[in-house]
């Protein structure tokens, strides 16, 4: 169980809000956050069904690829990553570690990568890699849902709250939270997903398709699509400065691609008086801090602003 930590910030005091963070980033020093939750039952299923190995998809700096490679190493599972991008990315911060842990990288161009949901492409991969269990991009499938749903059971034992916020990439985490809320013992909570990519409205159908049967009738959730800061992986210098300031004020580190965009959405919504006084808000920290290595490598971030995060032992 990850801890629930209260956050102190002048804006919270001004608007009389109780804000806490569910520290899923601390679940594991490498397989952290929603990746740990989503892989939990996928890997159990894989081992129970005697697959030869596992295959998944991701970009060149993917948190999912990074976590997946290490999780497979820990359980002695051969693994393949279908990577969007050219082979010259193989030595970047993320993929060098993935390969160090034994992942075989299968690079494809962007046009080919867009076929990752097509049956014909999946069949081609099955021919290349027989008896490999295929996990979709981001780990978002039906096996991911029970792992993420456990967050609600944990929260119900930790505190009373009104609203739960999470960043949203592929939709599996939000679907898991909604599904978990449908069986939680306490009252229904307001669940807000903050889309981190542009034109993310299509995710609504993806999320609905992943919901458990019990959760399909619930409408206590919303996908916010106007806080992407320009698109996936994009953020301005001002965005980064606001996140760094928030990190320093609260003592909890958020990165600017996923959880940081949730933080900025929270601050903007508070400024718009979206929340009622005395509202109790929980932020889900979905990890992803390894992505800072790639952004520092690309000179998009200054390493002095993220000192605690470069000391993680990747061995």
Coordinates of C-alpha atoms in Angstrom, one line a residue:
X1 CA 0.0 0.0 0.0
X2 CA 1.4 3.5 -0.9
X3 CA 1.1 6.2 1.6
X4 CA -1.3 9.2 1.5
X5 CA 0.5 12.5 2.2
X6 CA -1.0 15.9 3.0
X7 CA 0.3 18.7 0.8
X8 CA 0.8 22.3 2.1
X9 CA 0.5 25.2 -0.3
X10 CA -0.6 28.8 0.1
X11 CA -3.3 28.4 -2.6
X12 CA -4.9 25.5 -0.7
X13 CA -5.0 27.6 2.4
X14 CA -6.5 30.5 0.6
X15 CA -9.3 28.4 -0.9
X16 CA -9.8 26.2 2.2
X17 CA -9.0 23.0 0.4
X18 CA -7.6 19.8 1.8
X19 CA -5.2 18.3 -0.8
X20 CA -3.3 15.0 -0.4
X21 CA -1.2 12.9 -2.7
X22 CA -1.3 9.1 -3.1
X23 CA 2.4 8.3 -3.3
X24 CA 2.3 5.5 -5.9
X25 CA 5.6 6.9 -7.1
X26 CA 7.1 5.2 -4.0
X27 CA 5.7 1.7 -4.7
X28 CA 9.0 0.7 -6.2
X29 CA 12.1 2.6 -7.1
X30 CA 11.9 1.6 -10.8
X31 CA 8.5 -0.1 -11.4
X32 CA 6.6 2.8 -9.8
X33 CA 3.2 4.3 -10.0
X34 CA 0.5 3.1 -12.3
X35 CA 3.0 0.9 -14.2
X36 CA 3.4 -1.3 -11.1
X37 CA -0.3 -1.5 -10.7
X38 CA -1.1 -2.3 -14.4
X39 CA 1.7 -4.9 -14.8
X40 CA 0.8 -6.8 -11.6
X41 CA -1.9 -9.0 -13.0
X42 CA -0.6 -9.0 -16.6
X43 CA 2.6 -10.7 -15.5
X44 CA 0.7 -13.1 -13.2
X45 CA -1.5 -14.1 -16.2
X46 CA 1.6 -14.5 -18.4
X47 CA 3.4 -16.8 -16.0
X48 CA 0.2 -18.8 -15.3
X49 CA -0.3 -19.5 -19.0
X50 CA 3.2 -20.6 -19.9
X51 CA 4.0 -18.0 -22.5
X52 CA 7.5 -17.9 -23.9
X53 CA 7.8 -14.2 -23.2
X54 CA 6.1 -10.8 -23.3
X55 CA 5.9 -8.1 -25.9
X56 CA 4.6 -4.5 -25.6
X57 CA 4.7 -1.1 -27.3
X58 CA 6.0 2.4 -26.5
X59 CA 7.9 5.5 -27.5
X60 CA 11.7 6.0 -27.2
X61 CA 11.4 7.5 -23.7
X62 CA 8.4 5.5 -22.5
X63 CA 7.8 5.0 -18.8
X64 CA 5.9 1.8 -19.6
X65 CA 8.8 0.3 -21.6
X66 CA 11.3 1.2 -18.8
X67 CA 9.1 -0.4 -16.1
X68 CA 8.2 -3.4 -18.2
X69 CA 11.8 -4.2 -19.0
X70 CA 12.8 -4.2 -15.4
X71 CA 9.7 -6.2 -14.3
X72 CA 10.4 -8.9 -16.9
X73 CA 14.1 -9.0 -15.7
X74 CA 13.0 -9.5 -12.1
X75 CA 10.7 -12.5 -13.1
X76 CA 13.1 -13.9 -15.8
X77 CA 10.7 -13.3 -18.6
X78 CA 12.1 -12.7 -22.1
X79 CA 10.7 -9.4 -23.4
X80 CA 10.4 -7.4 -26.6
X81 CA 9.6 -3.7 -26.9
X82 CA 8.1 -2.5 -30.2
X83 CA 9.5 1.0 -30.2
X84 CA 8.3 4.0 -32.1
X85 CA 11.4 5.6 -33.5
X86 CA 14.7 4.9 -35.2
X87 CA 17.4 2.6 -33.9
X88 CA 19.6 5.5 -33.0
X89 CA 17.5 6.0 -29.9
X90 CA 18.7 2.7 -28.6
X91 CA 21.3 4.4 -26.3
X92 CA 19.1 7.1 -24.8
X93 CA 18.5 7.2 -21.1
X94 CA 15.4 5.0 -21.1
X95 CA 16.2 2.4 -23.8
X96 CA 19.8 1.9 -22.6
X97 CA 18.4 0.7 -19.3
X98 CA 15.7 -1.4 -21.0
X99 CA 18.3 -3.1 -23.1
X100 CA 20.6 -3.5 -20.0
X101 CA 17.8 -5.4 -18.4
X102 CA 17.5 -7.7 -21.4
X103 CA 14.8 -6.1 -23.5
X104 CA 15.0 -6.7 -27.3
X105 CA 14.0 -3.5 -29.0
X106 CA 12.1 -3.8 -32.3
X107 CA 12.2 -0.4 -33.9
X108 CA 9.4 0.8 -36.3
X109 CA 8.7 4.1 -38.0
X110 CA 5.7 6.2 -36.9
X111 CA 3.5 5.0 -39.8
X112 CA 4.0 1.4 -38.8
X113 CA 3.6 2.2 -35.1
X114 CA 0.1 3.7 -35.8
X115 CA -0.9 0.1 -36.7
X116 CA -0.3 -1.2 -33.2
X117 CA -4.0 -1.7 -32.6
X118 CA -4.7 -3.4 -36.0
X119 CA -5.3 -7.1 -36.0
X120 CA -3.2 -7.6 -39.1
X121 CA -0.1 -6.0 -37.4
X122 CA -0.6 -8.0 -34.2
X123 CA -0.8 -11.2 -36.3
X124 CA 2.5 -10.2 -38.0
X125 CA 4.1 -9.8 -34.6
X126 CA 2.7 -13.1 -33.4
X127 CA 4.4 -14.8 -36.4
X128 CA 7.7 -13.1 -35.6
X129 CA 7.4 -13.9 -31.9
X130 CA 5.4 -17.0 -31.4
X131 CA 3.8 -17.6 -27.9
X132 CA 4.7 -14.1 -26.7
X133 CA 2.0 -12.5 -24.5
X134 CA 1.2 -9.1 -26.1
X135 CA 0.5 -6.2 -23.7
X136 CA -0.8 -3.0 -25.3
X137 CA 0.8 0.4 -25.1
X138 CA 0.8 1.8 -21.6
X139 CA -0.2 -1.6 -20.2
X140 CA -3.9 -0.6 -20.5
X141 CA -6.0 -3.7 -20.9
X142 CA -8.6 -5.6 -18.9
X143 CA -5.8 -7.2 -16.7
X144 CA -4.6 -3.8 -15.7
X145 CA -8.0 -2.8 -14.2
X146 CA -8.0 -4.8 -11.0
X147 CA -4.5 -3.7 -10.2
X148 CA -5.4 0.0 -10.5
X149 CA -8.8 -0.6 -8.8
X150 CA -7.0 -1.6 -5.6
X151 CA -6.0 2.1 -5.1
X152 CA -9.6 2.8 -4.1
X153 CA -9.7 0.1 -1.6
X154 CA -6.5 1.5 -0.1
X155 CA -7.8 5.0 -0.1
X156 CA -11.0 4.0 1.7
X157 CA -8.9 2.7 4.5
X158 CA -6.7 5.8 4.6
X159 CA -9.0 8.8 4.5
X160 CA -12.3 10.3 3.6
X161 CA -12.1 12.4 0.4
X162 CA -14.4 13.9 -2.3
X163 CA -12.3 14.1 -5.5
X164 CA -9.6 12.0 -7.0
X165 CA -7.4 13.3 -9.8
X166 CA -5.1 11.4 -12.1
X167 CA -3.1 12.1 -15.3
X168 CA -4.4 10.2 -18.3
X169 CA -2.3 8.8 -21.2
X170 CA -3.7 5.6 -22.5
X171 CA -6.8 5.5 -20.3
X172 CA -6.2 2.4 -18.3
X173 CA -5.5 4.1 -15.0
X174 CA -8.7 6.2 -15.1
X175 CA -10.7 3.1 -16.1
X176 CA -9.2 1.2 -13.1
X177 CA -10.0 4.0 -10.7
X178 CA -13.6 4.3 -11.9
X179 CA -14.0 0.5 -11.6
X180 CA -12.5 0.5 -8.2
X181 CA -14.8 3.2 -7.0
X182 CA -17.8 1.1 -8.2
X183 CA -17.1 -1.5 -5.5
X184 CA -15.6 0.7 -2.8
X185 CA -17.3 0.6 0.5
X186 CA -17.8 4.4 0.9
X187 CA -19.7 6.9 -1.1
X188 CA -19.0 7.6 -4.7
X189 CA -16.2 10.0 -5.4
X190 CA -15.7 12.5 -8.1
X191 CA -13.0 11.2 -10.4
X192 CA -11.2 13.6 -12.7
X193 CA -8.8 12.5 -15.4
X194 CA -6.4 15.1 -16.9
X195 CA -5.5 14.1 -20.5
X196 CA -1.9 14.8 -21.2
X197 CA -2.2 14.7 -25.0
X198 CA -4.1 16.8 -27.5
X199 CA -7.4 15.8 -29.0
X200 CA -7.9 13.2 -26.4
X201 CA -11.7 13.0 -26.6
X202 CA -11.3 9.6 -28.4
X203 CA -10.0 8.2 -25.0
X204 CA -13.5 8.4 -23.6
X205 CA -14.6 5.4 -25.6
X206 CA -11.4 3.6 -24.8
X207 CA -12.0 4.2 -21.1
X208 CA -15.6 3.0 -21.3
X209 CA -14.5 -0.2 -23.0
X210 CA -12.1 -1.0 -20.2
X211 CA -14.6 -0.5 -17.4
X212 CA -15.9 -3.5 -15.4
X213 CA -19.5 -4.3 -15.8
X214 CA -20.4 -2.8 -12.4
X215 CA -18.7 0.5 -13.3
X216 CA -20.4 1.0 -16.7
X217 CA -23.5 2.5 -15.1
X218 CA -21.5 5.1 -13.1
X219 CA -21.2 8.7 -14.4
X220 CA -19.1 10.1 -11.5
X221 CA -16.1 10.7 -13.7
X222 CA -14.8 13.2 -16.3
X223 CA -11.9 13.4 -18.7
X224 CA -10.6 17.0 -18.8
X225 CA -9.0 17.6 -22.2
X226 CA -8.0 21.2 -22.0
X227 CA -4.9 20.9 -19.8
X228 CA -2.5 19.1 -22.2
X229 CA -0.1 22.2 -22.4
X230 CA 0.3 21.7 -26.1
X231 CA 0.3 18.0 -26.5
X232 CA 2.0 14.8 -25.4
X233 CA 5.5 15.5 -24.0
X234 CA 5.1 19.2 -24.6
X235 CA 5.3 21.9 -21.9
X236 CA 6.6 25.5 -21.9
X237 CA 9.4 26.9 -19.8
X238 CA 6.7 28.6 -17.7
X239 CA 5.0 25.3 -17.1
X240 CA 8.2 23.7 -16.0
X241 CA 8.9 26.7 -13.6
X242 CA 5.4 26.3 -12.1
X243 CA 6.0 22.6 -11.5
X244 CA 9.4 23.2 -10.0
X245 CA 8.0 25.8 -7.7
X246 CA 5.2 23.4 -6.6
X247 CA 7.7 20.7 -6.0
X248 CA 9.8 22.9 -3.8
X249 CA 6.8 24.2 -1.9
X250 CA 5.3 20.8 -1.2
X251 CA 8.5 18.6 -1.0
X252 CA 7.0 16.1 -3.5
X253 CA 8.5 15.9 -7.0
X254 CA 6.2 15.7 -10.1
X255 CA 7.5 15.6 -13.7
X256 CA 6.1 17.7 -16.5
X257 CA 4.8 15.1 -18.9
X258 CA 2.2 13.3 -16.7
X259 CA 1.7 14.1 -13.0
X260 CA 3.0 17.6 -13.5
X261 CA 0.2 18.4 -15.9
X262 CA -2.3 17.1 -13.3
X263 CA -0.7 19.5 -10.8
X264 CA -1.0 22.5 -13.2
X265 CA -4.6 21.5 -14.0
X266 CA -5.3 21.5 -10.2
X267 CA -3.8 24.9 -9.7
X268 CA -5.7 26.4 -12.7
X269 CA -9.0 24.8 -11.6
X270 CA -8.5 26.2 -8.1
X271 CA -7.9 29.7 -9.5
X272 CA -11.2 29.3 -11.4
X273 CA -13.1 28.4 -8.2
X274 CA -13.9 24.9 -9.6
X275 CA -13.7 23.3 -6.2
X276 CA -15.9 24.0 -3.2
X277 CA -14.4 25.3 0.1
X278 CA -13.5 22.4 2.4
X279 CA -13.3 20.0 -0.6
X280 CA -11.0 17.0 0.1
X281 CA -8.9 16.3 -3.0
X282 CA -6.5 13.4 -3.6
X283 CA -3.9 13.5 -6.4
X284 CA -2.6 10.2 -7.7
X285 CA 1.1 10.3 -8.3
X286 CA 1.6 7.9 -11.1
X287 CA 5.4 7.9 -11.0
X288 CA 7.2 8.4 -14.3
X289 CA 10.1 10.2 -12.8
X290 CA 12.6 8.2 -15.0
X291 CA 11.4 10.3 -17.9
X292 CA 13.3 13.2 -16.4
X293 CA 16.5 11.5 -17.4
X294 CA 15.6 11.8 -21.1
X295 CA 14.5 15.4 -20.8
X296 CA 17.7 16.3 -19.1
X297 CA 19.6 14.4 -21.7
X298 CA 17.8 16.5 -24.4
X299 CA 18.6 19.7 -22.5
X300 CA 14.9 20.3 -22.0
X301 CA 15.3 20.5 -18.2
X302 CA 18.1 21.6 -15.9
X303 CA 19.4 18.8 -13.7
X304 CA 19.9 21.2 -10.8
X305 CA 16.1 21.5 -10.5
X306 CA 15.7 17.7 -10.0
X307 CA 18.5 16.7 -7.7
X308 CA 16.9 13.8 -5.7
X309 CA 15.7 12.1 -8.8
X310 CA 19.1 11.3 -10.4
X311 CA 20.2 9.1 -7.4
X312 CA 18.0 6.1 -8.1
X313 CA 20.0 2.9 -8.3
X314 CA 19.0 1.3 -11.6
X315 CA 21.2 -1.8 -11.1

